[in-house]
PDB file of C-alpha atoms in Angstrom:
ATOM      1  CA  MET A   1      30.982 -42.774  37.290  1.00 83.00           C
ATOM      2  CA  THR A   2      32.446 -39.618  36.305  1.00 93.00           C
ATOM      3  CA  GLN A   3      30.010 -36.639  35.785  1.00 95.00           C
ATOM      4  CA  THR A   4      30.366 -32.981  34.749  1.00 97.00           C
ATOM      5  CA  MET A   5      29.054 -30.742  37.507  1.00 97.00           C
ATOM      6  CA  ALA A   6      29.180 -27.071  38.553  1.00 98.00           C
ATOM      7  CA  VAL A   7      30.579 -26.528  42.155  1.00 98.00           C
ATOM      8  CA  ALA A   8      26.912 -25.690  43.270  1.00 98.00           C
ATOM      9  CA  LYS A   9      25.531 -28.867  41.872  1.00 98.00           C
ATOM     10  CA  ALA A  10      28.420 -30.893  43.438  1.00 98.00           C
ATOM     11  CA  LEU A  11      27.458 -29.520  46.744  1.00 98.00           C
ATOM     12  CA  ASN A  12      23.812 -30.191  46.229  1.00 98.00           C
ATOM     13  CA  GLU A  13      24.561 -33.854  45.344  1.00 98.00           C
ATOM     14  CA  SER A  14      26.931 -34.136  48.421  1.00 98.00           C
ATOM     15  CA  LEU A  15      24.156 -32.974  50.608  1.00 98.00           C
ATOM     16  CA  ARG A  16      21.738 -35.376  49.087  1.00 98.00           C
ATOM     17  CA  LYS A  17      24.171 -38.314  49.452  1.00 98.00           C
ATOM     18  CA  ALA A  18      24.681 -37.439  53.142  1.00 98.00           C
ATOM     19  CA  LEU A  19      20.954 -37.390  53.736  1.00 98.00           C
ATOM     20  CA  GLU A  20      20.459 -40.691  52.105  1.00 98.00           C
ATOM     21  CA  ASN A  21      23.462 -42.244  54.066  1.00 97.00           C
ATOM     22  CA  ASP A  22      22.600 -41.169  57.549  1.00 98.00           C
ATOM     23  CA  PRO A  23      19.026 -40.400  58.880  1.00 98.00           C
ATOM     24  CA  LYS A  24      20.805 -38.263  61.655  1.00 98.00           C
ATOM     25  CA  VAL A  25      22.012 -35.594  59.115  1.00 98.00           C
ATOM     26  CA  LEU A  26      19.906 -32.450  59.150  1.00 98.00           C
ATOM     27  CA  ILE A  27      20.124 -29.408  56.980  1.00 98.00           C
ATOM     28  CA  MET A  28      19.068 -26.066  58.652  1.00 98.00           C
ATOM     29  CA  GLY A  29      19.315 -22.382  57.622  1.00 98.00           C
ATOM     30  CA  GLU A  30      17.483 -19.324  56.169  1.00 97.00           C
ATOM     31  CA  ASP A  31      15.559 -20.234  53.037  1.00 97.00           C
ATOM     32  CA  VAL A  32      17.212 -23.600  52.655  1.00 98.00           C
ATOM     33  CA  GLY A  33      13.905 -25.431  52.452  1.00 97.00           C
ATOM     34  CA  LYS A  34      11.302 -24.627  49.998  1.00 95.00           C
ATOM     35  CA  LEU A  35      13.330 -21.856  48.239  1.00 97.00           C
ATOM     36  CA  GLY A  36      16.414 -24.268  48.044  1.00 97.00           C
ATOM     37  CA  GLY A  37      18.777 -21.551  49.325  1.00 97.00           C
ATOM     38  CA  VAL A  38      19.685 -18.229  47.657  1.00 96.00           C
ATOM     39  CA  PHE A  39      22.284 -19.952  45.542  1.00 97.00           C
ATOM     40  CA  ARG A  40      19.937 -23.207  45.174  1.00 97.00           C
ATOM     41  CA  ILE A  41      22.548 -25.340  46.851  1.00 98.00           C
ATOM     42  CA  THR A  42      19.752 -27.252  48.752  1.00 98.00           C
ATOM     43  CA  ASP A  43      17.390 -27.221  45.854  1.00 98.00           C
ATOM     44  CA  GLY A  44      15.008 -30.072  45.880  1.00 97.00           C
ATOM     45  CA  LEU A  45      16.110 -31.483  49.122  1.00 98.00           C
ATOM     46  CA  HIS A  46      13.062 -30.158  51.060  1.00 98.00           C
ATOM     47  CA  LYS A  47      10.837 -31.846  48.591  1.00 97.00           C
ATOM     48  CA  ASP A  48      12.629 -35.126  48.823  1.00 98.00           C
ATOM     49  CA  PHE A  49      13.543 -35.461  52.390  1.00 98.00           C
ATOM     50  CA  GLY A  50      10.843 -33.302  54.096  1.00 97.00           C
ATOM     51  CA  GLU A  51      10.561 -30.350  56.388  1.00 95.00           C
ATOM     52  CA  GLY A  52      11.906 -32.529  59.495  1.00 96.00           C
ATOM     53  CA  ARG A  53      15.189 -32.895  57.867  1.00 98.00           C
ATOM     54  CA  VAL A  54      15.596 -29.744  55.570  1.00 98.00           C
ATOM     55  CA  ILE A  55      14.539 -27.119  58.047  1.00 98.00           C
ATOM     56  CA  ASP A  56      13.893 -23.393  57.321  1.00 97.00           C
ATOM     57  CA  THR A  57      14.852 -21.235  60.193  1.00 97.00           C
ATOM     58  CA  PRO A  58      14.210 -17.689  61.458  1.00 96.00           C
ATOM     59  CA  LEU A  59      16.716 -15.025  60.433  1.00 96.00           C
ATOM     60  CA  ALA A  60      18.769 -15.639  63.551  1.00 97.00           C
ATOM     61  CA  GLU A  61      22.360 -16.934  63.004  1.00 97.00           C
ATOM     62  CA  SER A  62      23.148 -17.209  66.778  1.00 97.00           C
ATOM     63  CA  GLY A  63      19.902 -19.151  67.323  1.00 97.00           C
ATOM     64  CA  ILE A  64      20.628 -21.395  64.187  1.00 98.00           C
ATOM     65  CA  VAL A  65      24.048 -22.334  65.428  1.00 98.00           C
ATOM     66  CA  GLY A  66      22.980 -22.732  69.033  1.00 98.00           C
ATOM     67  CA  THR A  67      20.094 -25.037  68.001  1.00 98.00           C
ATOM     68  CA  ALA A  68      22.646 -27.035  65.890  1.00 98.00           C
ATOM     69  CA  ILE A  69      24.825 -27.514  69.014  1.00 98.00           C
ATOM     70  CA  GLY A  70      21.864 -28.786  70.960  1.00 98.00           C
ATOM     71  CA  LEU A  71      21.035 -31.220  68.061  1.00 98.00           C
ATOM     72  CA  ALA A  72      24.523 -32.416  67.984  1.00 98.00           C
ATOM     73  CA  LEU A  73      24.567 -33.181  71.628  1.00 97.00           C
ATOM     74  CA  ARG A  74      21.447 -35.355  71.110  1.00 97.00           C
ATOM     75  CA  GLY A  75      23.247 -37.419  68.348  1.00 97.00           C
ATOM     76  CA  TYR A  76      22.371 -35.590  65.232  1.00 98.00           C
ATOM     77  CA  ARG A  77      24.722 -34.298  62.467  1.00 98.00           C
ATOM     78  CA  PRO A  78      23.538 -30.763  61.676  1.00 98.00           C
ATOM     79  CA  VAL A  79      24.640 -28.911  58.481  1.00 98.00           C
ATOM     80  CA  VAL A  80      24.029 -25.292  59.043  1.00 98.00           C
ATOM     81  CA  GLU A  81      23.879 -22.839  56.148  1.00 98.00           C
ATOM     82  CA  ILE A  82      24.927 -19.236  56.854  1.00 98.00           C
ATOM     83  CA  GLN A  83      23.380 -17.453  53.961  1.00 97.00           C
ATOM     84  CA  PHE A  84      26.180 -15.069  53.274  1.00 97.00           C
ATOM     85  CA  ASP A  85      29.659 -14.605  54.861  1.00 97.00           C
ATOM     86  CA  GLY A  86      28.859 -11.279  56.550  1.00 96.00           C
ATOM     87  CA  PHE A  87      25.857 -12.798  58.358  1.00 97.00           C
ATOM     88  CA  VAL A  88      27.973 -15.174  60.351  1.00 98.00           C
ATOM     89  CA  PHE A  89      29.041 -12.758  63.063  1.00 97.00           C
ATOM     90  CA  PRO A  90      25.960 -12.886  65.211  1.00 97.00           C
ATOM     91  CA  ALA A  91      26.863 -16.560  65.477  1.00 98.00           C
ATOM     92  CA  TYR A  92      30.475 -15.978  66.266  1.00 98.00           C
ATOM     93  CA  ASP A  93      29.901 -16.190  70.035  1.00 97.00           C
ATOM     94  CA  GLN A  94      28.252 -19.601  69.788  1.00 98.00           C
ATOM     95  CA  ILE A  95      30.914 -20.825  67.474  1.00 98.00           C
ATOM     96  CA  VAL A  96      33.868 -19.618  69.541  1.00 97.00           C
ATOM     97  CA  THR A  97      32.632 -20.007  73.139  1.00 97.00           C
ATOM     98  CA  GLN A  98      30.465 -23.284  72.751  1.00 97.00           C
ATOM     99  CA  LEU A  99      30.978 -25.184  69.477  1.00 98.00           C
ATOM    100  CA  ALA A 100      34.811 -24.923  69.426  1.00 98.00           C
ATOM    101  CA  LYS A 101      35.232 -25.635  73.063  1.00 97.00           C
ATOM    102  CA  MET A 102      32.797 -28.187  74.112  1.00 97.00           C
ATOM    103  CA  HIS A 103      34.903 -31.257  73.252  1.00 96.00           C
ATOM    104  CA  ALA A 104      37.769 -30.018  75.336  1.00 97.00           C
ATOM    105  CA  ARG A 105      35.468 -28.686  78.287  1.00 96.00           C
ATOM    106  CA  ALA A 106      34.012 -32.236  78.481  1.00 97.00           C
ATOM    107  CA  LEU A 107      37.504 -33.914  78.506  1.00 97.00           C
ATOM    108  CA  GLY A 108      36.698 -35.590  75.149  1.00 95.00           C
ATOM    109  CA  LYS A 109      33.533 -37.169  76.267  1.00 96.00           C
ATOM    110  CA  ILE A 110      31.331 -34.960  74.017  1.00 96.00           C
ATOM    111  CA  LYS A 111      31.533 -34.600  70.301  1.00 96.00           C
ATOM    112  CA  LEU A 112      30.028 -31.890  68.256  1.00 97.00           C
ATOM    113  CA  PRO A 113      29.693 -33.041  64.583  1.00 98.00           C
ATOM    114  CA  VAL A 114      28.306 -29.746  63.301  1.00 98.00           C
ATOM    115  CA  VAL A 115      29.183 -28.404  59.783  1.00 98.00           C
ATOM    116  CA  ILE A 116      28.708 -24.684  59.110  1.00 98.00           C
ATOM    117  CA  ARG A 117      28.602 -23.907  55.437  1.00 98.00           C
ATOM    118  CA  ILE A 118      29.511 -20.293  54.499  1.00 98.00           C
ATOM    119  CA  PRO A 119      29.397 -18.804  50.983  1.00 98.00           C
ATOM    120  CA  TYR A 120      32.287 -16.360  51.003  1.00 98.00           C
ATOM    121  CA  GLY A 121      34.304 -13.949  49.004  1.00 97.00           C
ATOM    122  CA  GLY A 122      33.547 -11.382  46.269  1.00 96.00           C
ATOM    123  CA  GLY A 123      33.208 -11.351  42.639  1.00 95.00           C
ATOM    124  CA  ILE A 124      29.449 -11.414  42.387  1.00 95.00           C
ATOM    125  CA  GLY A 125      28.527  -7.687  42.391  1.00 95.00           C
ATOM    126  CA  ALA A 126      26.847  -7.989  45.859  1.00 95.00           C
ATOM    127  CA  VAL A 127      26.085  -5.291  48.326  1.00 92.00           C
ATOM    128  CA  GLU A 128      27.744  -4.785  51.863  1.00 92.00           C
ATOM    129  CA  HIS A 129      28.151  -7.881  54.122  1.00 94.00           C
ATOM    130  CA  HIS A 130      27.875 -10.223  51.081  1.00 96.00           C
ATOM    131  CA  SER A 131      31.431 -10.517  50.034  1.00 96.00           C
ATOM    132  CA  GLU A 132      33.603 -11.043  53.127  1.00 96.00           C
ATOM    133  CA  SER A 133      36.506 -13.424  53.608  1.00 97.00           C
ATOM    134  CA  PRO A 134      36.614 -14.122  57.430  1.00 97.00           C
ATOM    135  CA  GLU A 135      38.250 -17.483  57.271  1.00 98.00           C
ATOM    136  CA  ALA A 136      41.292 -16.473  59.312  1.00 98.00           C
ATOM    137  CA  LEU A 137      39.022 -15.495  62.248  1.00 98.00           C
ATOM    138  CA  PHE A 138      37.905 -19.152  62.412  1.00 98.00           C
ATOM    139  CA  ALA A 139      41.249 -20.770  61.624  1.00 98.00           C
ATOM    140  CA  HIS A 140      42.652 -18.923  64.600  1.00 97.00           C
ATOM    141  CA  ILE A 141      40.257 -20.743  67.029  1.00 98.00           C
ATOM    142  CA  PRO A 142      41.385 -24.033  68.429  1.00 97.00           C
ATOM    143  CA  GLY A 143      38.687 -26.786  68.227  1.00 97.00           C
ATOM    144  CA  LEU A 144      37.546 -25.830  64.826  1.00 98.00           C
ATOM    145  CA  LYS A 145      38.409 -27.436  61.437  1.00 98.00           C
ATOM    146  CA  VAL A 146      38.319 -24.961  58.554  1.00 98.00           C
ATOM    147  CA  VAL A 147      38.333 -26.092  54.792  1.00 98.00           C
ATOM    148  CA  SER A 148      37.494 -24.591  51.467  1.00 98.00           C
ATOM    149  CA  PRO A 149      37.198 -26.595  48.122  1.00 98.00           C
ATOM    150  CA  SER A 150      38.163 -24.835  44.898  1.00 98.00           C
ATOM    151  CA  ASN A 151      36.720 -27.093  42.353  1.00 98.00           C
ATOM    152  CA  PRO A 152      33.480 -29.415  41.921  1.00 98.00           C
ATOM    153  CA  SER A 153      35.222 -32.694  42.836  1.00 97.00           C
ATOM    154  CA  ASP A 154      36.583 -31.268  46.147  1.00 98.00           C
ATOM    155  CA  ALA A 155      33.215 -29.730  46.743  1.00 98.00           C
ATOM    156  CA  TYR A 156      31.494 -32.985  46.340  1.00 98.00           C
ATOM    157  CA  TRP A 157      33.867 -35.052  48.557  1.00 98.00           C
ATOM    158  CA  MET A 158      35.065 -32.588  51.120  1.00 98.00           C
ATOM    159  CA  LEU A 159      31.520 -31.741  52.094  1.00 98.00           C
ATOM    160  CA  GLN A 160      30.715 -35.385  52.749  1.00 98.00           C
ATOM    161  CA  GLN A 161      33.983 -35.829  54.655  1.00 98.00           C
ATOM    162  CA  ALA A 162      33.134 -32.750  56.767  1.00 98.00           C
ATOM    163  CA  ILE A 163      29.638 -34.071  57.546  1.00 98.00           C
ATOM    164  CA  GLU A 164      31.113 -37.430  58.703  1.00 97.00           C
ATOM    165  CA  CYS A 165      33.531 -35.702  60.947  1.00 97.00           C
ATOM    166  CA  ASP A 166      33.015 -35.840  64.547  1.00 97.00           C
ATOM    167  CA  ASP A 167      34.521 -32.369  65.130  1.00 97.00           C
ATOM    168  CA  PRO A 168      32.908 -29.023  64.054  1.00 98.00           C
ATOM    169  CA  VAL A 169      33.890 -27.921  60.651  1.00 98.00           C
ATOM    170  CA  ILE A 170      33.574 -24.581  59.043  1.00 98.00           C
ATOM    171  CA  PHE A 171      33.128 -25.145  55.403  1.00 98.00           C
ATOM    172  CA  PHE A 172      33.797 -22.131  53.234  1.00 98.00           C
ATOM    173  CA  GLU A 173      32.425 -22.222  49.763  1.00 98.00           C
ATOM    174  CA  PRO A 174      33.808 -19.791  47.149  1.00 98.00           C
ATOM    175  CA  LYS A 175      30.578 -18.389  45.915  1.00 97.00           C
ATOM    176  CA  ARG A 176      31.873 -16.872  42.803  1.00 97.00           C
ATOM    177  CA  ARG A 177      33.017 -20.425  41.663  1.00 98.00           C
ATOM    178  CA  TYR A 178      29.700 -21.817  42.214  1.00 98.00           C
ATOM    179  CA  TRP A 179      29.017 -21.972  38.399  1.00 97.00           C
ATOM    180  CA  ASP A 180      32.555 -23.252  37.417  1.00 98.00           C
ATOM    181  CA  LYS A 181      32.144 -26.848  36.019  1.00 98.00           C
ATOM    182  CA  GLY A 182      34.505 -29.747  36.342  1.00 97.00           C
ATOM    183  CA  GLU A 183      34.629 -33.577  36.442  1.00 97.00           C
ATOM    184  CA  VAL A 184      33.501 -35.425  39.506  1.00 97.00           C
ATOM    185  CA  ASP A 185      34.090 -39.128  40.165  1.00 96.00           C
ATOM    186  CA  VAL A 186      31.168 -40.006  42.459  1.00 93.00           C
ATOM    187  CA  SER A 187      32.707 -43.568  42.851  1.00 91.00           C
ATOM    188  CA  ALA A 188      36.206 -42.619  43.793  1.00 89.00           C
ATOM    189  CA  LEU A 189      37.760 -42.984  47.081  1.00 86.00           C
ATOM    190  CA  PRO A 190      38.472 -39.328  48.604  1.00 89.00           C
ATOM    191  CA  GLY A 191      41.765 -38.322  49.934  1.00 90.00           C
ATOM    192  CA  ASP A 192      42.465 -36.828  53.228  1.00 96.00           C
ATOM    193  CA  LEU A 193      40.215 -33.831  54.022  1.00 97.00           C
ATOM    194  CA  HIS A 194      43.081 -31.661  55.290  1.00 97.00           C
ATOM    195  CA  ARG A 195      45.834 -32.702  52.580  1.00 98.00           C
ATOM    196  CA  ALA A 196      47.077 -30.048  50.181  1.00 98.00           C
ATOM    197  CA  VAL A 197      47.335 -31.085  46.559  1.00 98.00           C
ATOM    198  CA  VAL A 198      49.740 -29.923  43.828  1.00 98.00           C
ATOM    199  CA  ALA A 199      47.228 -28.645  41.225  1.00 98.00           C
ATOM    200  CA  GLN A 200      50.002 -27.961  38.695  1.00 97.00           C
ATOM    201  CA  GLN A 201      53.541 -28.863  38.781  1.00 98.00           C
ATOM    202  CA  GLY A 202      56.302 -26.433  38.215  1.00 98.00           C
ATOM    203  CA  THR A 203      59.984 -25.731  38.841  1.00 98.00           C
ATOM    204  CA  ASP A 204      60.607 -22.076  39.251  1.00 98.00           C
ATOM    205  CA  ILE A 205      58.225 -20.849  42.034  1.00 98.00           C
ATOM    206  CA  THR A 206      55.335 -22.132  44.188  1.00 98.00           C
ATOM    207  CA  LEU A 207      51.951 -20.363  44.270  1.00 98.00           C
ATOM    208  CA  ALA A 208      49.955 -21.602  47.355  1.00 98.00           C
ATOM    209  CA  ALA A 209      46.283 -20.721  47.303  1.00 98.00           C
ATOM    210  CA  TYR A 210      42.748 -21.922  48.391  1.00 98.00           C
ATOM    211  CA  GLY A 211      39.127 -21.655  47.439  1.00 98.00           C
ATOM    212  CA  PRO A 212      38.436 -18.894  44.784  1.00 98.00           C
ATOM    213  CA  MET A 213      42.245 -17.980  44.290  1.00 98.00           C
ATOM    214  CA  VAL A 214      43.159 -21.428  42.911  1.00 98.00           C
ATOM    215  CA  LYS A 215      41.721 -20.819  39.613  1.00 98.00           C
ATOM    216  CA  VAL A 216      43.471 -17.328  39.529  1.00 98.00           C
ATOM    217  CA  CYS A 217      46.761 -19.017  40.285  1.00 98.00           C
ATOM    218  CA  LEU A 218      46.213 -21.648  37.655  1.00 98.00           C
ATOM    219  CA  GLU A 219      45.713 -18.849  35.049  1.00 98.00           C
ATOM    220  CA  ALA A 220      48.832 -17.102  36.278  1.00 98.00           C
ATOM    221  CA  ALA A 221      50.702 -20.348  35.742  1.00 98.00           C
ATOM    222  CA  ALA A 222      49.326 -20.557  32.178  1.00 97.00           C
ATOM    223  CA  ALA A 223      50.218 -16.934  31.368  1.00 97.00           C
ATOM    224  CA  ALA A 224      53.726 -17.312  32.861  1.00 97.00           C
ATOM    225  CA  ALA A 225      54.324 -20.489  30.762  1.00 97.00           C
ATOM    226  CA  ASN A 226      54.145 -18.220  27.657  1.00 95.00           C
ATOM    227  CA  GLU A 227      57.137 -16.412  28.921  1.00 93.00           C
ATOM    228  CA  GLY A 228      59.093 -19.612  29.711  1.00 95.00           C
ATOM    229  CA  ARG A 229      58.393 -19.548  33.438  1.00 97.00           C
ATOM    230  CA  SER A 230      57.252 -22.764  35.317  1.00 98.00           C
ATOM    231  CA  LEU A 231      54.949 -22.117  38.206  1.00 98.00           C
ATOM    232  CA  GLU A 232      53.775 -24.863  40.623  1.00 98.00           C
ATOM    233  CA  VAL A 233      50.288 -24.421  42.147  1.00 98.00           C
ATOM    234  CA  VAL A 234      49.502 -25.913  45.434  1.00 98.00           C
ATOM    235  CA  ASP A 235      45.855 -26.029  46.382  1.00 98.00           C
ATOM    236  CA  LEU A 236      45.695 -25.897  50.210  1.00 98.00           C
ATOM    237  CA  ARG A 237      42.135 -27.061  50.648  1.00 98.00           C
ATOM    238  CA  SER A 238      42.365 -26.734  54.332  1.00 98.00           C
ATOM    239  CA  LEU A 239      43.216 -23.831  56.655  1.00 98.00           C
ATOM    240  CA  SER A 240      42.982 -25.544  59.920  1.00 98.00           C
ATOM    241  CA  PRO A 241      44.892 -27.730  60.060  1.00 98.00           C
ATOM    242  CA  ILE A 242      47.298 -26.570  57.291  1.00 98.00           C
ATOM    243  CA  ASP A 243      49.247 -29.188  55.501  1.00 98.00           C
ATOM    244  CA  PHE A 244      52.606 -27.509  55.659  1.00 98.00           C
ATOM    245  CA  ASP A 245      54.494 -30.745  54.549  1.00 98.00           C
ATOM    246  CA  THR A 246      53.249 -30.396  51.101  1.00 98.00           C
ATOM    247  CA  ILE A 247      53.976 -26.747  50.904  1.00 98.00           C
ATOM    248  CA  GLN A 248      57.399 -27.366  52.240  1.00 98.00           C
ATOM    249  CA  ALA A 249      58.096 -30.186  49.640  1.00 98.00           C
ATOM    250  CA  SER A 250      57.057 -27.857  46.881  1.00 98.00           C
ATOM    251  CA  VAL A 251      59.194 -24.985  48.090  1.00 98.00           C
ATOM    252  CA  GLU A 252      62.267 -27.282  48.584  1.00 98.00           C
ATOM    253  CA  ARG A 253      61.858 -27.919  44.899  1.00 97.00           C
ATOM    254  CA  THR A 254      61.229 -24.385  43.719  1.00 98.00           C
ATOM    255  CA  GLY A 255      63.037 -22.205  46.217  1.00 98.00           C
ATOM    256  CA  ARG A 256      60.269 -19.470  46.156  1.00 98.00           C
ATOM    257  CA  LEU A 257      56.883 -19.236  47.449  1.00 98.00           C
ATOM    258  CA  VAL A 258      53.852 -16.579  46.859  1.00 98.00           C
ATOM    259  CA  VAL A 259      50.793 -17.115  49.002  1.00 98.00           C
ATOM    260  CA  VAL A 260      47.520 -15.842  47.576  1.00 98.00           C
ATOM    261  CA  HIS A 261      44.178 -15.316  49.081  1.00 98.00           C
ATOM    262  CA  GLU A 262      41.297 -13.021  48.638  1.00 97.00           C
ATOM    263  CA  ALA A 263      41.105 -11.985  52.315  1.00 97.00           C
ATOM    264  CA  PRO A 264      43.231  -8.900  53.309  1.00 97.00           C
ATOM    265  CA  VAL A 265      46.919  -9.550  53.464  1.00 97.00           C
ATOM    266  CA  PHE A 266      47.224  -8.182  56.976  1.00 97.00           C
ATOM    267  CA  TYR A 267      46.882 -10.771  59.609  1.00 96.00           C
ATOM    268  CA  GLY A 268      45.648 -13.171  56.932  1.00 97.00           C
ATOM    269  CA  ALA A 269      46.382 -16.858  56.453  1.00 97.00           C
ATOM    270  CA  GLY A 270      49.304 -16.039  54.364  1.00 98.00           C
ATOM    271  CA  ALA A 271      51.157 -14.493  57.248  1.00 98.00           C
ATOM    272  CA  GLU A 272      51.166 -17.943  59.102  1.00 98.00           C
ATOM    273  CA  ILE A 273      52.218 -19.949  56.083  1.00 98.00           C
ATOM    274  CA  ALA A 274      54.972 -17.358  55.365  1.00 98.00           C
ATOM    275  CA  ALA A 275      56.343 -17.622  58.890  1.00 98.00           C
ATOM    276  CA  ARG A 276      56.167 -21.326  58.975  1.00 98.00           C
ATOM    277  CA  ILE A 277      57.815 -21.905  55.597  1.00 98.00           C
ATOM    278  CA  THR A 278      60.495 -19.395  56.368  1.00 98.00           C
ATOM    279  CA  GLU A 279      61.279 -21.453  59.581  1.00 98.00           C
ATOM    280  CA  ARG A 280      61.165 -24.758  57.730  1.00 98.00           C
ATOM    281  CA  CYS A 281      62.756 -23.795  54.409  1.00 98.00           C
ATOM    282  CA  PHE A 282      65.226 -21.055  55.384  1.00 97.00           C
ATOM    283  CA  TYR A 283      68.159 -22.689  53.596  1.00 97.00           C
ATOM    284  CA  HIS A 284      66.105 -23.641  50.423  1.00 97.00           C
ATOM    285  CA  LEU A 285      64.436 -20.141  49.867  1.00 98.00           C
ATOM    286  CA  GLU A 286      66.040 -18.012  47.025  1.00 97.00           C
ATOM    287  CA  ALA A 287      63.642 -15.014  47.835  1.00 98.00           C
ATOM    288  CA  PRO A 288      61.498 -13.903  50.662  1.00 98.00           C
ATOM    289  CA  VAL A 289      58.080 -15.426  50.947  1.00 98.00           C
ATOM    290  CA  LEU A 290      55.574 -12.989  49.382  1.00 98.00           C
ATOM    291  CA  ARG A 291      51.865 -12.471  49.874  1.00 98.00           C
ATOM    292  CA  VAL A 292      49.011 -11.407  47.575  1.00 98.00           C
ATOM    293  CA  GLY A 293      45.601 -10.677  48.857  1.00 97.00           C
ATOM    294  CA  GLY A 294      42.882  -7.998  49.448  1.00 96.00           C
ATOM    295  CA  PHE A 295      43.622  -4.538  50.963  1.00 96.00           C
ATOM    296  CA  HIS A 296      43.390  -3.826  54.643  1.00 95.00           C
ATOM    297  CA  ALA A 297      40.033  -1.937  54.124  1.00 95.00           C
ATOM    298  CA  PRO A 298      36.219  -2.572  54.102  1.00 95.00           C
ATOM    299  CA  TYR A 299      35.117  -4.503  51.313  1.00 95.00           C
ATOM    300  CA  PRO A 300      34.225  -1.845  48.526  1.00 95.00           C
ATOM    301  CA  PRO A 301      31.099  -1.333  46.559  1.00 94.00           C
ATOM    302  CA  ALA A 302      30.442  -3.675  43.568  1.00 93.00           C
ATOM    303  CA  ARG A 303      31.726  -1.191  40.946  1.00 92.00           C
ATOM    304  CA  LEU A 304      35.120  -1.176  42.774  1.00 94.00           C
ATOM    305  CA  GLU A 305      35.611  -4.732  43.686  1.00 94.00           C
ATOM    306  CA  GLU A 306      37.636  -5.662  40.517  1.00 93.00           C
ATOM    307  CA  GLU A 307      40.258  -3.200  41.879  1.00 94.00           C
ATOM    308  CA  TYR A 308      40.124  -4.795  45.331  1.00 95.00           C
ATOM    309  CA  LEU A 309      40.218  -8.429  44.537  1.00 96.00           C
ATOM    310  CA  PRO A 310      43.624 -10.026  43.806  1.00 96.00           C
ATOM    311  CA  GLY A 311      43.765 -10.859  40.140  1.00 96.00           C
ATOM    312  CA  LEU A 312      46.131 -12.157  37.429  1.00 96.00           C
ATOM    313  CA  ASP A 313      48.287  -8.993  37.331  1.00 97.00           C
ATOM    314  CA  ARG A 314      48.924  -8.705  41.048  1.00 97.00           C
ATOM    315  CA  VAL A 315      49.806 -12.447  41.167  1.00 98.00           C
ATOM    316  CA  LEU A 316      52.218 -12.136  38.212  1.00 98.00           C
ATOM    317  CA  ASP A 317      53.654  -8.931  39.695  1.00 98.00           C
ATOM    318  CA  ALA A 318      54.629 -11.022  42.841  1.00 98.00           C
ATOM    319  CA  VAL A 319      56.032 -13.737  40.715  1.00 98.00           C
ATOM    320  CA  ASP A 320      58.176 -11.078  39.051  1.00 97.00           C
ATOM    321  CA  ARG A 321      59.295  -9.759  42.326  1.00 98.00           C
ATOM    322  CA  ALA A 322      60.217 -13.130  43.739  1.00 98.00           C
ATOM    323  CA  LEU A 323      62.095 -14.255  40.569  1.00 97.00           C
ATOM    324  CA  ALA A 324      64.044 -10.965  40.631  1.00 96.00           C
ATOM    325  CA  PHE A 325      66.050 -12.028  43.822  1.00 93.00           C
TER     326      PHE A 325
END
């Protein structure tokens, strides 16, 4: 039952499967219906499941998420699409003050199984507000689960697991990987949604990444291999919770760690990972934990984004610096 799919197609098939399996699953967002979404992730679902389950909404992110919360309170499982990463901020109040806190506020008696899908990151030549990486803002909030797939197989399975989860899940989709293809075993049993995986084994240094940067790290590992260096790549998959055990086990083998993400390094997810791994692996580390990411500046115009985005050279430079200790 293995099929070759792009990430976008895998997400579409995952949503279709969820709609088929549970009549309480709803999809809602701007242009998700007849248009099929700006990236066509919901293509064909409105036609096959109807406007009562694939719902075109007004341009009102706060209202979309607030409505999803109300639907979840009534027993539905809404899957919300935020059209672009930079559009989520009008809904941030609903997410932080209501969605993330309702379960604790009700002493565990209320569950809010809401998934918020957010295409994020740069690399597509878009205009302002269309290339943000705000994942750390959500990972910082107790009560939210935050995940990001890096490949078609994870996109297919992780989205279904997120929809089945009784807790709110922020599902970050690396938009510049939408067209990357890979094998998807639609009959396999998925692993733990929040478990990191070793995407490539190595012995000299660990690269930890998630979402769009996993591919860059795999390319860095291939380039380093030509120089006789062995890089291990850990795909984090989940940012809240973070699977520190898998990272720790890798670092105990390699003695070095570079954390890579597209978001700015300053107060990014890499800071928490670096601090935790330094605490856990102090006597195993042969070098300081290094971080590679975006600059602490607004995302630039499209013509400059290649200078802003962490690429192969910046990752390999960090590898060189870590191995120099």
